[in-house]
PDB file of C-alpha atoms in Angstrom:
ATOM      1  CA  UNK A 694      18.754 -29.000 -11.183  1.00 80.00           C
ATOM      2  CA  UNK A 695      18.819 -25.291 -12.011  1.00 88.00           C
ATOM      3  CA  UNK A 696      21.012 -22.760 -10.228  1.00 89.00           C
ATOM      4  CA  UNK A 697      20.874 -18.973 -10.300  1.00 89.00           C
ATOM      5  CA  UNK A 698      23.382 -16.645  -8.644  1.00 89.00           C
ATOM      6  CA  UNK A 699      21.932 -13.281  -7.620  1.00 88.00           C
ATOM      7  CA  UNK A 700      23.539 -10.211  -9.189  1.00 82.00           C
ATOM      8  CA  UNK A 701      23.556  -6.657  -7.815  1.00 75.00           C
ATOM      9  CA  UNK A 702      20.592  -5.660 -10.014  1.00 71.00           C
ATOM     10  CA  UNK A 703      18.381  -8.161  -8.173  1.00 79.00           C
ATOM     11  CA  UNK A 704      19.398  -7.024  -4.683  1.00 80.00           C
ATOM     12  CA  UNK A 705      16.326  -6.825  -2.448  1.00 81.00           C
ATOM     13  CA  UNK A 706      13.967  -8.661  -4.812  1.00 84.00           C
ATOM     14  CA  UNK A 707      11.546 -11.118  -3.226  1.00 87.00           C
ATOM     15  CA  UNK A 708      12.225 -14.752  -4.033  1.00 90.00           C
ATOM     16  CA  UNK A 709       8.751 -15.395  -5.465  1.00 88.00           C
ATOM     17  CA  UNK A 710       9.030 -12.398  -7.803  1.00 86.00           C
ATOM     18  CA  UNK A 711      12.495 -13.476  -8.929  1.00 88.00           C
ATOM     19  CA  UNK A 712      11.237 -16.972  -9.730  1.00 88.00           C
ATOM     20  CA  UNK A 713       8.226 -15.636 -11.658  1.00 85.00           C
ATOM     21  CA  UNK A 714      10.616 -13.572 -13.759  1.00 85.00           C
ATOM     22  CA  UNK A 715      13.076 -16.416 -14.365  1.00 85.00           C
ATOM     23  CA  UNK A 716      10.411 -19.060 -14.965  1.00 86.00           C
ATOM     24  CA  UNK A 717       7.594 -17.092 -16.640  1.00 83.00           C
ATOM     25  CA  UNK A 718       5.876 -20.157 -18.076  1.00 84.00           C
ATOM     26  CA  UNK A 719       5.561 -21.976 -14.756  1.00 85.00           C
ATOM     27  CA  UNK A 720       2.189 -21.257 -13.081  1.00 84.00           C
ATOM     28  CA  UNK A 721       2.540 -19.135  -9.950  1.00 82.00           C
ATOM     29  CA  UNK A 722       0.682 -21.746  -7.896  1.00 81.00           C
ATOM     30  CA  UNK A 723       3.241 -24.371  -8.932  1.00 84.00           C
ATOM     31  CA  UNK A 724       6.137 -22.084  -7.988  1.00 87.00           C
ATOM     32  CA  UNK A 725       4.697 -21.653  -4.504  1.00 86.00           C
ATOM     33  CA  UNK A 726       4.214 -25.413  -4.221  1.00 86.00           C
ATOM     34  CA  UNK A 727       7.850 -25.996  -5.208  1.00 88.00           C
ATOM     35  CA  UNK A 728       8.951 -23.622  -2.449  1.00 89.00           C
ATOM     36  CA  UNK A 729       6.602 -25.256   0.061  1.00 85.00           C
ATOM     37  CA  UNK A 730       7.868 -28.816  -0.623  1.00 86.00           C
ATOM     38  CA  UNK A 731      11.513 -27.653  -0.423  1.00 88.00           C
ATOM     39  CA  UNK A 732      12.343 -28.004  -4.110  1.00 90.00           C
ATOM     40  CA  UNK A 733      13.691 -24.448  -3.973  1.00 92.00           C
ATOM     41  CA  UNK A 734      16.590 -23.622  -1.667  1.00 92.00           C
ATOM     42  CA  UNK A 735      18.576 -20.447  -1.130  1.00 92.00           C
ATOM     43  CA  UNK A 736      22.198 -20.972  -0.114  1.00 92.00           C
ATOM     44  CA  UNK A 737      21.336 -24.571   0.685  1.00 89.00           C
ATOM     45  CA  UNK A 738      18.598 -23.644   3.168  1.00 90.00           C
ATOM     46  CA  UNK A 739      14.822 -23.890   3.033  1.00 88.00           C
ATOM     47  CA  UNK A 740      13.361 -20.899   1.195  1.00 89.00           C
ATOM     48  CA  UNK A 741      10.397 -18.634   1.894  1.00 88.00           C
ATOM     49  CA  UNK A 742       8.433 -16.855  -0.890  1.00 86.00           C
ATOM     50  CA  UNK A 743       8.756 -13.429   0.732  1.00 86.00           C
ATOM     51  CA  UNK A 744      12.463 -13.565   1.626  1.00 89.00           C
ATOM     52  CA  UNK A 745      14.632 -10.843   0.121  1.00 89.00           C
ATOM     53  CA  UNK A 746      17.571 -11.816  -2.059  1.00 89.00           C
ATOM     54  CA  UNK A 747      21.086 -10.391  -1.780  1.00 87.00           C
ATOM     55  CA  UNK A 748      24.032 -10.354  -4.216  1.00 86.00           C
ATOM     56  CA  UNK A 749      25.866 -13.668  -4.134  1.00 88.00           C
ATOM     57  CA  UNK A 750      22.864 -15.718  -3.007  1.00 92.00           C
ATOM     58  CA  UNK A 751      22.547 -19.020  -4.860  1.00 92.00           C
ATOM     59  CA  UNK A 752      19.085 -20.345  -5.694  1.00 92.00           C
ATOM     60  CA  UNK A 753      18.918 -24.082  -6.373  1.00 91.00           C
ATOM     61  CA  UNK A 754      15.778 -25.534  -7.972  1.00 90.00           C
ATOM     62  CA  UNK A 755      15.197 -29.270  -8.154  1.00 88.00           C
ATOM     63  CA  UNK A 756      13.363 -30.302 -11.301  1.00 83.00           C
ATOM     64  CA  UNK A 757      13.683 -30.894 -15.026  1.00 79.00           C
ATOM     65  CA  UNK A 758      15.328 -27.818 -16.535  1.00 76.00           C
ATOM     66  CA  UNK A 759      13.666 -28.298 -19.926  1.00 75.00           C
ATOM     67  CA  UNK A 760      10.190 -28.528 -18.382  1.00 75.00           C
ATOM     68  CA  UNK A 761      10.730 -25.516 -16.117  1.00 81.00           C
ATOM     69  CA  UNK A 762      12.417 -23.193 -18.585  1.00 75.00           C
ATOM     70  CA  UNK A 763      10.937 -24.416 -21.867  1.00 68.00           C
ATOM     71  CA  UNK A 764       7.914 -22.865 -23.567  1.00 63.00           C
ATOM     72  CA  UNK A 765       4.509 -23.487 -22.051  1.00 54.00           C
ATOM     73  CA  UNK A 766       2.349 -26.044 -23.824  1.00 52.00           C
ATOM     74  CA  UNK A 767      -0.180 -23.380 -24.660  1.00 52.00           C
ATOM     75  CA  UNK A 768       2.525 -20.915 -25.658  1.00 52.00           C
ATOM     76  CA  UNK A 769       3.900 -18.010 -23.649  1.00 52.00           C
ATOM     77  CA  UNK A 770       1.460 -16.023 -21.588  1.00 56.00           C
ATOM     78  CA  UNK A 771       1.010 -12.498 -22.893  1.00 60.00           C
ATOM     79  CA  UNK A 772      -0.183 -10.046 -20.249  1.00 61.00           C
ATOM     80  CA  UNK A 773      -2.954  -7.699 -21.335  1.00 66.00           C
ATOM     81  CA  UNK A 774      -1.777  -4.216 -22.317  1.00 71.00           C
ATOM     82  CA  UNK A 775      -2.161  -1.562 -19.612  1.00 72.00           C
ATOM     83  CA  UNK A 776      -5.117   0.797 -19.996  1.00 78.00           C
ATOM     84  CA  UNK A 777      -4.481   4.066 -21.784  1.00 85.00           C
ATOM     85  CA  UNK A 778      -4.103   6.903 -19.289  1.00 89.00           C
ATOM     86  CA  UNK A 779      -3.146  10.569 -19.492  1.00 92.00           C
ATOM     87  CA  UNK A 780       0.066  10.977 -17.445  1.00 91.00           C
ATOM     88  CA  UNK A 781      -0.471  14.735 -17.289  1.00 93.00           C
ATOM     89  CA  UNK A 782      -3.263  14.018 -14.775  1.00 94.00           C
ATOM     90  CA  UNK A 783      -0.717  12.664 -12.283  1.00 96.00           C
ATOM     91  CA  UNK A 784      -0.158  15.154  -9.434  1.00 97.00           C
ATOM     92  CA  UNK A 785       3.506  14.900  -8.452  1.00 97.00           C
ATOM     93  CA  UNK A 786       4.454  16.423  -5.096  1.00 98.00           C
ATOM     94  CA  UNK A 787       8.147  15.467  -5.145  1.00 98.00           C
ATOM     95  CA  UNK A 788      10.415  13.667  -7.572  1.00 97.00           C
ATOM     96  CA  UNK A 789      14.114  12.861  -7.820  1.00 96.00           C
ATOM     97  CA  UNK A 790      16.245  10.083  -9.260  1.00 95.00           C
ATOM     98  CA  UNK A 791      15.292   7.676  -6.466  1.00 95.00           C
ATOM     99  CA  UNK A 792      11.620   8.210  -5.753  1.00 96.00           C
ATOM    100  CA  UNK A 793       8.377  10.091  -6.352  1.00 97.00           C
ATOM    101  CA  UNK A 794       5.646  11.328  -4.031  1.00 98.00           C
ATOM    102  CA  UNK A 795       2.222  11.447  -5.700  1.00 98.00           C
ATOM    103  CA  UNK A 796      -1.114  12.908  -4.613  1.00 98.00           C
ATOM    104  CA  UNK A 797      -3.526  10.039  -5.339  1.00 97.00           C
ATOM    105  CA  UNK A 798      -7.166  10.993  -5.932  1.00 97.00           C
ATOM    106  CA  UNK A 799     -10.028   9.156  -4.260  1.00 96.00           C
ATOM    107  CA  UNK A 800     -11.384   6.326  -6.415  1.00 94.00           C
ATOM    108  CA  UNK A 801      -8.054   5.416  -7.995  1.00 94.00           C
ATOM    109  CA  UNK A 802      -6.748   1.967  -7.061  1.00 92.00           C
ATOM    110  CA  UNK A 803      -3.018   1.680  -6.413  1.00 92.00           C
ATOM    111  CA  UNK A 804      -2.657  -1.758  -8.043  1.00 85.00           C
ATOM    112  CA  UNK A 805      -4.724  -3.868 -10.395  1.00 80.00           C
ATOM    113  CA  UNK A 806      -6.913  -6.520  -8.810  1.00 70.00           C
ATOM    114  CA  UNK A 807     -10.266  -8.226  -8.830  1.00 61.00           C
ATOM    115  CA  UNK A 808     -13.033  -5.808  -9.793  1.00 68.00           C
ATOM    116  CA  UNK A 809     -10.596  -2.987 -10.600  1.00 72.00           C
ATOM    117  CA  UNK A 810     -11.401  -1.131 -13.807  1.00 71.00           C
ATOM    118  CA  UNK A 811      -9.719   1.905 -15.290  1.00 76.00           C
ATOM    119  CA  UNK A 812      -6.200   3.162 -14.802  1.00 89.00           C
ATOM    120  CA  UNK A 813      -4.416   2.456 -11.523  1.00 92.00           C
ATOM    121  CA  UNK A 814      -1.734   4.545  -9.857  1.00 95.00           C
ATOM    122  CA  UNK A 815       0.797   2.060 -11.215  1.00 93.00           C
ATOM    123  CA  UNK A 816      -0.472   2.684 -14.760  1.00 93.00           C
ATOM    124  CA  UNK A 817      -0.225   6.461 -14.374  1.00 96.00           C
ATOM    125  CA  UNK A 818       3.259   6.365 -12.850  1.00 96.00           C
ATOM    126  CA  UNK A 819       4.655   4.064 -15.527  1.00 94.00           C
ATOM    127  CA  UNK A 820       3.004   6.045 -18.327  1.00 94.00           C
ATOM    128  CA  UNK A 821       4.534   9.218 -16.910  1.00 96.00           C
ATOM    129  CA  UNK A 822       8.016   7.717 -16.611  1.00 96.00           C
ATOM    130  CA  UNK A 823       7.884   5.957 -19.989  1.00 94.00           C
ATOM    131  CA  UNK A 824      11.117   4.045 -20.731  1.00 93.00           C
ATOM    132  CA  UNK A 825      12.579   5.339 -17.453  1.00 93.00           C
ATOM    133  CA  UNK A 826      10.002   3.301 -15.529  1.00 93.00           C
ATOM    134  CA  UNK A 827      12.359   0.314 -15.779  1.00 91.00           C
ATOM    135  CA  UNK A 828      15.837   0.635 -14.347  1.00 88.00           C
ATOM    136  CA  UNK A 829      18.328  -2.197 -13.824  1.00 80.00           C
ATOM    137  CA  UNK A 830      15.572  -4.778 -14.115  1.00 78.00           C
ATOM    138  CA  UNK A 831      13.324  -2.986 -11.575  1.00 87.00           C
ATOM    139  CA  UNK A 832      10.042  -1.320 -12.532  1.00 91.00           C
ATOM    140  CA  UNK A 833       8.910   1.754 -10.613  1.00 94.00           C
ATOM    141  CA  UNK A 834       6.285   0.742  -8.044  1.00 93.00           C
ATOM    142  CA  UNK A 835       4.349   2.169  -5.062  1.00 94.00           C
ATOM    143  CA  UNK A 836       6.243   1.612  -1.813  1.00 93.00           C
ATOM    144  CA  UNK A 837       3.181   1.285   0.446  1.00 92.00           C
ATOM    145  CA  UNK A 838      -0.593   1.003   0.348  1.00 88.00           C
ATOM    146  CA  UNK A 839      -3.424   3.493   0.331  1.00 92.00           C
ATOM    147  CA  UNK A 840      -7.079   2.455   0.165  1.00 91.00           C
ATOM    148  CA  UNK A 841      -8.761   3.034  -3.173  1.00 93.00           C
ATOM    149  CA  UNK A 842     -11.237   5.555  -1.736  1.00 96.00           C
ATOM    150  CA  UNK A 843      -8.586   7.363   0.340  1.00 97.00           C
ATOM    151  CA  UNK A 844      -6.826  10.331  -1.247  1.00 98.00           C
ATOM    152  CA  UNK A 845      -3.419  11.775  -0.495  1.00 98.00           C
ATOM    153  CA  UNK A 846       0.317  11.159  -0.409  1.00 98.00           C
ATOM    154  CA  UNK A 847       1.777   7.888  -1.592  1.00 97.00           C
ATOM    155  CA  UNK A 848       5.458   7.159  -2.214  1.00 97.00           C
ATOM    156  CA  UNK A 849       6.801   5.446  -5.327  1.00 97.00           C
ATOM    157  CA  UNK A 850      10.220   3.777  -5.546  1.00 95.00           C
ATOM    158  CA  UNK A 851      12.022   4.335  -8.860  1.00 95.00           C
ATOM    159  CA  UNK A 852      14.985   2.079  -8.042  1.00 92.00           C
ATOM    160  CA  UNK A 853      15.220  -1.305  -6.311  1.00 88.00           C
ATOM    161  CA  UNK A 854      17.450  -0.006  -3.473  1.00 91.00           C
ATOM    162  CA  UNK A 855      14.777   2.632  -2.800  1.00 93.00           C
ATOM    163  CA  UNK A 856      12.108  -0.078  -2.556  1.00 91.00           C
ATOM    164  CA  UNK A 857      14.278  -2.089  -0.163  1.00 89.00           C
ATOM    165  CA  UNK A 858      14.774   1.061   1.926  1.00 93.00           C
ATOM    166  CA  UNK A 859      11.055   1.889   2.047  1.00 92.00           C
ATOM    167  CA  UNK A 860      10.175  -1.702   2.954  1.00 90.00           C
ATOM    168  CA  UNK A 861      12.441  -1.360   6.001  1.00 91.00           C
ATOM    169  CA  UNK A 862      11.090   2.124   6.806  1.00 93.00           C
ATOM    170  CA  UNK A 863       7.456   1.015   6.871  1.00 90.00           C
ATOM    171  CA  UNK A 864       8.127  -2.367   8.497  1.00 87.00           C
ATOM    172  CA  UNK A 865      10.142  -0.841  11.340  1.00 89.00           C
ATOM    173  CA  UNK A 866       7.925   2.203  11.865  1.00 88.00           C
ATOM    174  CA  UNK A 867      10.495   4.791  10.761  1.00 92.00           C
ATOM    175  CA  UNK A 868       7.925   6.957   8.978  1.00 94.00           C
ATOM    176  CA  UNK A 869       5.241   9.279  10.338  1.00 95.00           C
ATOM    177  CA  UNK A 870       1.897   9.534   8.563  1.00 95.00           C
ATOM    178  CA  UNK A 871      -0.893  11.993   9.288  1.00 97.00           C
ATOM    179  CA  UNK A 872      -4.442  11.623   8.000  1.00 98.00           C
ATOM    180  CA  UNK A 873      -7.405  14.004   8.050  1.00 98.00           C
ATOM    181  CA  UNK A 874     -10.847  12.503   8.511  1.00 98.00           C
ATOM    182  CA  UNK A 875     -14.431  13.534   9.289  1.00 98.00           C
ATOM    183  CA  UNK A 876     -16.276  11.282  11.734  1.00 98.00           C
ATOM    184  CA  UNK A 877     -19.728  10.927  13.199  1.00 98.00           C
ATOM    185  CA  UNK A 878     -20.553  12.419  16.583  1.00 96.00           C
ATOM    186  CA  UNK A 879     -18.904  14.484  19.282  1.00 96.00           C
ATOM    187  CA  UNK A 880     -15.546  13.230  20.542  1.00 97.00           C
ATOM    188  CA  UNK A 881     -15.315  12.716  24.327  1.00 94.00           C
ATOM    189  CA  UNK A 882     -12.101  14.762  24.644  1.00 96.00           C
ATOM    190  CA  UNK A 883      -9.624  16.762  22.566  1.00 97.00           C
ATOM    191  CA  UNK A 884      -7.286  13.850  21.791  1.00 97.00           C
ATOM    192  CA  UNK A 885      -6.857  10.188  22.483  1.00 97.00           C
ATOM    193  CA  UNK A 886      -5.383   6.826  21.558  1.00 97.00           C
ATOM    194  CA  UNK A 887      -7.149   3.749  20.207  1.00 96.00           C
ATOM    195  CA  UNK A 888      -5.113   0.699  21.187  1.00 95.00           C
ATOM    196  CA  UNK A 889      -7.184  -2.161  19.856  1.00 93.00           C
ATOM    197  CA  UNK A 890      -5.913  -5.341  18.137  1.00 91.00           C
ATOM    198  CA  UNK A 891      -7.405  -6.007  14.710  1.00 90.00           C
ATOM    199  CA  UNK A 892      -7.958  -9.316  12.986  1.00 85.00           C
ATOM    200  CA  UNK A 893      -5.583 -10.032  10.107  1.00 79.00           C
ATOM    201  CA  UNK A 894      -7.413  -8.748   7.050  1.00 64.00           C
ATOM    202  CA  UNK A 895      -6.134 -11.287   4.513  1.00 61.00           C
ATOM    203  CA  UNK A 896      -5.928 -14.398   6.682  1.00 57.00           C
ATOM    204  CA  UNK A 897      -6.998 -17.462   4.709  1.00 61.00           C
ATOM    205  CA  UNK A 898      -9.901 -19.689   5.736  1.00 63.00           C
ATOM    206  CA  UNK A 899      -7.417 -22.576   6.091  1.00 66.00           C
ATOM    207  CA  UNK A 900      -5.302 -20.539   8.508  1.00 63.00           C
ATOM    208  CA  UNK A 901      -8.352 -19.525  10.561  1.00 64.00           C
ATOM    209  CA  UNK A 902      -9.485 -23.133  10.797  1.00 67.00           C
ATOM    210  CA  UNK A 903      -6.017 -24.277  11.861  1.00 69.00           C
ATOM    211  CA  UNK A 904      -5.044 -21.638  14.445  1.00 67.00           C
ATOM    212  CA  UNK A 905      -8.047 -19.355  14.881  1.00 72.00           C
ATOM    213  CA  UNK A 906      -8.327 -15.681  14.006  1.00 71.00           C
ATOM    214  CA  UNK A 907      -4.932 -13.986  14.038  1.00 77.00           C
ATOM    215  CA  UNK A 908      -5.136 -10.708  15.976  1.00 82.00           C
ATOM    216  CA  UNK A 909      -2.568  -8.010  15.193  1.00 85.00           C
ATOM    217  CA  UNK A 910      -1.459  -5.138  17.397  1.00 89.00           C
ATOM    218  CA  UNK A 911      -2.832  -1.796  16.162  1.00 90.00           C
ATOM    219  CA  UNK A 912      -2.527   1.722  17.596  1.00 94.00           C
ATOM    220  CA  UNK A 913      -4.098   4.937  16.276  1.00 96.00           C
ATOM    221  CA  UNK A 914      -3.640   8.411  17.777  1.00 97.00           C
ATOM    222  CA  UNK A 915      -6.297  11.045  17.095  1.00 98.00           C
ATOM    223  CA  UNK A 916      -6.713  14.756  17.795  1.00 98.00           C
ATOM    224  CA  UNK A 917      -9.726  16.997  17.266  1.00 98.00           C
ATOM    225  CA  UNK A 918      -9.122  19.801  14.764  1.00 97.00           C
ATOM    226  CA  UNK A 919     -12.684  21.161  14.829  1.00 97.00           C
ATOM    227  CA  UNK A 920     -15.889  19.888  16.376  1.00 96.00           C
ATOM    228  CA  UNK A 921     -19.621  20.477  15.900  1.00 95.00           C
ATOM    229  CA  UNK A 922     -22.566  18.869  17.608  1.00 93.00           C
ATOM    230  CA  UNK A 923     -22.852  16.338  14.755  1.00 95.00           C
ATOM    231  CA  UNK A 924     -19.368  15.632  13.402  1.00 97.00           C
ATOM    232  CA  UNK A 925     -15.698  16.005  14.255  1.00 97.00           C
ATOM    233  CA  UNK A 926     -12.750  16.773  12.000  1.00 98.00           C
ATOM    234  CA  UNK A 927      -9.790  14.739  13.231  1.00 98.00           C
ATOM    235  CA  UNK A 928      -6.074  14.441  12.626  1.00 98.00           C
ATOM    236  CA  UNK A 929      -4.955  10.810  12.935  1.00 98.00           C
ATOM    237  CA  UNK A 930      -1.572   9.148  13.018  1.00 96.00           C
ATOM    238  CA  UNK A 931      -0.950   5.428  12.982  1.00 92.00           C
ATOM    239  CA  UNK A 932       1.900   3.547  14.615  1.00 84.00           C
ATOM    240  CA  UNK A 933       0.993   0.297  12.889  1.00 82.00           C
ATOM    241  CA  UNK A 934      -0.033  -0.193   9.274  1.00 80.00           C
ATOM    242  CA  UNK A 935      -2.980  -2.575   9.426  1.00 85.00           C
ATOM    243  CA  UNK A 936      -5.441  -2.730   6.530  1.00 87.00           C
ATOM    244  CA  UNK A 937      -8.212  -0.103   6.907  1.00 93.00           C
ATOM    245  CA  UNK A 938      -6.833   0.612  10.397  1.00 94.00           C
ATOM    246  CA  UNK A 939      -8.168   4.135  10.907  1.00 96.00           C
ATOM    247  CA  UNK A 940     -11.588   3.233   9.510  1.00 97.00           C
ATOM    248  CA  UNK A 941     -11.890   0.073  11.610  1.00 96.00           C
ATOM    249  CA  UNK A 942     -10.619   1.716  14.797  1.00 97.00           C
ATOM    250  CA  UNK A 943     -12.891   4.753  14.610  1.00 97.00           C
ATOM    251  CA  UNK A 944     -15.907   2.588  13.783  1.00 97.00           C
ATOM    252  CA  UNK A 945     -15.066   0.361  16.764  1.00 96.00           C
ATOM    253  CA  UNK A 946     -15.223   3.311  19.202  1.00 96.00           C
ATOM    254  CA  UNK A 947     -18.505   4.609  17.802  1.00 97.00           C
ATOM    255  CA  UNK A 948     -17.216   7.358  15.513  1.00 98.00           C
ATOM    256  CA  UNK A 949     -17.259   5.921  11.974  1.00 98.00           C
ATOM    257  CA  UNK A 950     -15.665   7.838   9.114  1.00 98.00           C
ATOM    258  CA  UNK A 951     -18.109   9.806   6.981  1.00 98.00           C
ATOM    259  CA  UNK A 952     -18.739   8.141   3.627  1.00 97.00           C
ATOM    260  CA  UNK A 953     -17.324   4.772   4.690  1.00 97.00           C
ATOM    261  CA  UNK A 954     -19.471   2.177   2.915  1.00 96.00           C
ATOM    262  CA  UNK A 955     -17.702  -0.806   4.483  1.00 95.00           C
ATOM    263  CA  UNK A 956     -17.385   0.011   8.197  1.00 96.00           C
ATOM    264  CA  UNK A 957     -19.510   3.147   8.460  1.00 96.00           C
ATOM    265  CA  UNK A 958     -23.032   4.068   9.537  1.00 96.00           C
ATOM    266  CA  UNK A 959     -25.430   3.752   6.595  1.00 96.00           C
ATOM    267  CA  UNK A 960     -27.998   6.266   7.899  1.00 97.00           C
ATOM    268  CA  UNK A 961     -25.269   8.783   8.775  1.00 97.00           C
ATOM    269  CA  UNK A 962     -23.682   8.427   5.333  1.00 97.00           C
ATOM    270  CA  UNK A 963     -27.052   8.922   3.646  1.00 97.00           C
ATOM    271  CA  UNK A 964     -27.675  12.053   5.725  1.00 97.00           C
ATOM    272  CA  UNK A 965     -24.314  13.735   5.031  1.00 97.00           C
ATOM    273  CA  UNK A 966     -24.654  12.936   1.341  1.00 97.00           C
ATOM    274  CA  UNK A 967     -28.110  14.516   1.200  1.00 97.00           C
ATOM    275  CA  UNK A 968     -27.241  17.583   3.293  1.00 96.00           C
ATOM    276  CA  UNK A 969     -23.608  18.296   2.338  1.00 97.00           C
ATOM    277  CA  UNK A 970     -23.098  16.349  -0.894  1.00 97.00           C
ATOM    278  CA  UNK A 971     -20.414  13.949   0.394  1.00 97.00           C
ATOM    279  CA  UNK A 972     -19.990  11.295  -2.297  1.00 96.00           C
ATOM    280  CA  UNK A 973     -16.708   9.703  -1.193  1.00 97.00           C
ATOM    281  CA  UNK A 974     -14.852   8.483   1.873  1.00 98.00           C
ATOM    282  CA  UNK A 975     -13.701  11.450   3.970  1.00 98.00           C
ATOM    283  CA  UNK A 976     -10.182  10.211   4.641  1.00 98.00           C
ATOM    284  CA  UNK A 977      -7.091  11.945   3.290  1.00 98.00           C
ATOM    285  CA  UNK A 978      -3.395  11.089   3.739  1.00 98.00           C
ATOM    286  CA  UNK A 979      -2.229  14.639   4.333  1.00 98.00           C
ATOM    287  CA  UNK A 980       1.412  14.296   5.386  1.00 97.00           C
ATOM    288  CA  UNK A 981       4.277  11.819   5.544  1.00 97.00           C
ATOM    289  CA  UNK A 982       7.762  12.099   7.034  1.00 97.00           C
ATOM    290  CA  UNK A 983      10.450   9.576   6.152  1.00 97.00           C
ATOM    291  CA  UNK A 984      14.231   9.162   5.745  1.00 97.00           C
ATOM    292  CA  UNK A 985      15.297   9.584   2.121  1.00 97.00           C
ATOM    293  CA  UNK A 986      16.483   6.348   0.446  1.00 95.00           C
ATOM    294  CA  UNK A 987      19.673   7.941  -0.867  1.00 93.00           C
ATOM    295  CA  UNK A 988      21.028  10.151   1.925  1.00 94.00           C
ATOM    296  CA  UNK A 989      18.861   9.244   4.912  1.00 95.00           C
ATOM    297  CA  UNK A 990      17.869  12.851   5.629  1.00 97.00           C
ATOM    298  CA  UNK A 991      14.337  13.571   6.827  1.00 97.00           C
ATOM    299  CA  UNK A 992      11.861  14.429   4.074  1.00 98.00           C
ATOM    300  CA  UNK A 993       8.358  15.787   4.631  1.00 98.00           C
ATOM    301  CA  UNK A 994       5.699  15.750   1.922  1.00 98.00           C
ATOM    302  CA  UNK A 995       2.195  17.178   2.229  1.00 98.00           C
ATOM    303  CA  UNK A 996      -0.920  16.992   0.060  1.00 98.00           C
ATOM    304  CA  UNK A 997      -3.605  19.616   0.542  1.00 97.00           C
ATOM    305  CA  UNK A 998      -7.151  18.546   1.305  1.00 97.00           C
ATOM    306  CA  UNK A 999      -8.959  18.048  -2.051  1.00 97.00           C
ATOM    307  CA  UNK A1000     -11.469  20.737  -3.105  1.00 97.00           C
ATOM    308  CA  UNK A1001     -14.451  18.404  -2.735  1.00 97.00           C
ATOM    309  CA  UNK A1002     -13.560  17.755   0.926  1.00 98.00           C
ATOM    310  CA  UNK A1003     -12.936  21.444   1.619  1.00 97.00           C
ATOM    311  CA  UNK A1004     -16.416  22.081   0.240  1.00 97.00           C
ATOM    312  CA  UNK A1005     -17.897  19.545   2.670  1.00 97.00           C
ATOM    313  CA  UNK A1006     -16.256  21.351   5.599  1.00 97.00           C
ATOM    314  CA  UNK A1007     -17.691  24.632   4.387  1.00 96.00           C
ATOM    315  CA  UNK A1008     -21.193  23.167   4.214  1.00 96.00           C
ATOM    316  CA  UNK A1009     -20.782  21.534   7.613  1.00 95.00           C
ATOM    317  CA  UNK A1010     -19.610  24.868   9.108  1.00 93.00           C
ATOM    318  CA  UNK A1011     -16.215  23.368   9.983  1.00 91.00           C
ATOM    319  CA  UNK A1012     -14.007  25.662   7.948  1.00 82.00           C
ATOM    320  CA  UNK A1013     -11.054  27.211   9.799  1.00 75.00           C
ATOM    321  CA  UNK A1014     -11.935  30.593  11.217  1.00 61.00           C
TER     322      UNK A1014
END
């Protein structure tokens, strides 16, 4: 039996992440299995991988301490070094001791993952912060998601309490996000709401087989900024944070986002690329409002439309008059 008592520095850390840190030589799949078969308990109760830990919590792990904490048979796993990046390329919109707001370019992934090459936003942020990237056992990390091909504002937590705060903010809908997008066709009116449930994006095949496709509530508000006979420039806000929500919703109502290779219209994308030179997804996270993690006051951060998207509007005759 192994016991760990949670200290203040680990406040708000997910259980699975805490266990991976404490037991680095135990395969992640085995850690999840231990939680699933109740070999891991928190304060004597059944544990969940995603539950957040608080100071004073006691984690009890049933198993041989030597096997769990000793060196791996093949030796300790050494993670590959992060790619070399130039931190001066990072566009910082706001920074203080608790957080950063960064203007992410299109094409940059937020996190590493399958098929991801080159520096991620995480790599740039940590290269920029250097030794200050780690504070009280917490490493600076993005507080929410932004699609790889989407540009714009993304928040980064520099302290664990800030990450806990942002998790609550985004889970409980206490932030306001505004996106700018160019879509196919003429909108039927000046503004509207798309209230259409979306299937869970990362639902496993096992889960689908057991309980069917899990549909999640999703609501997107849109407003026409400028309109031509061929395309519309929209402002969108989302009240739920489903994966690819704006792209999926607009495609579902017949107005796919320009440059969207996954949900868009292939012929339309080919046409706007040939005529106006659009080589990326036309979706930009322009503005976010949120309560600050330290004092709770409202903060607003904006990222201007990138030059390549402004150029598309000029060519499409949709520039502001």
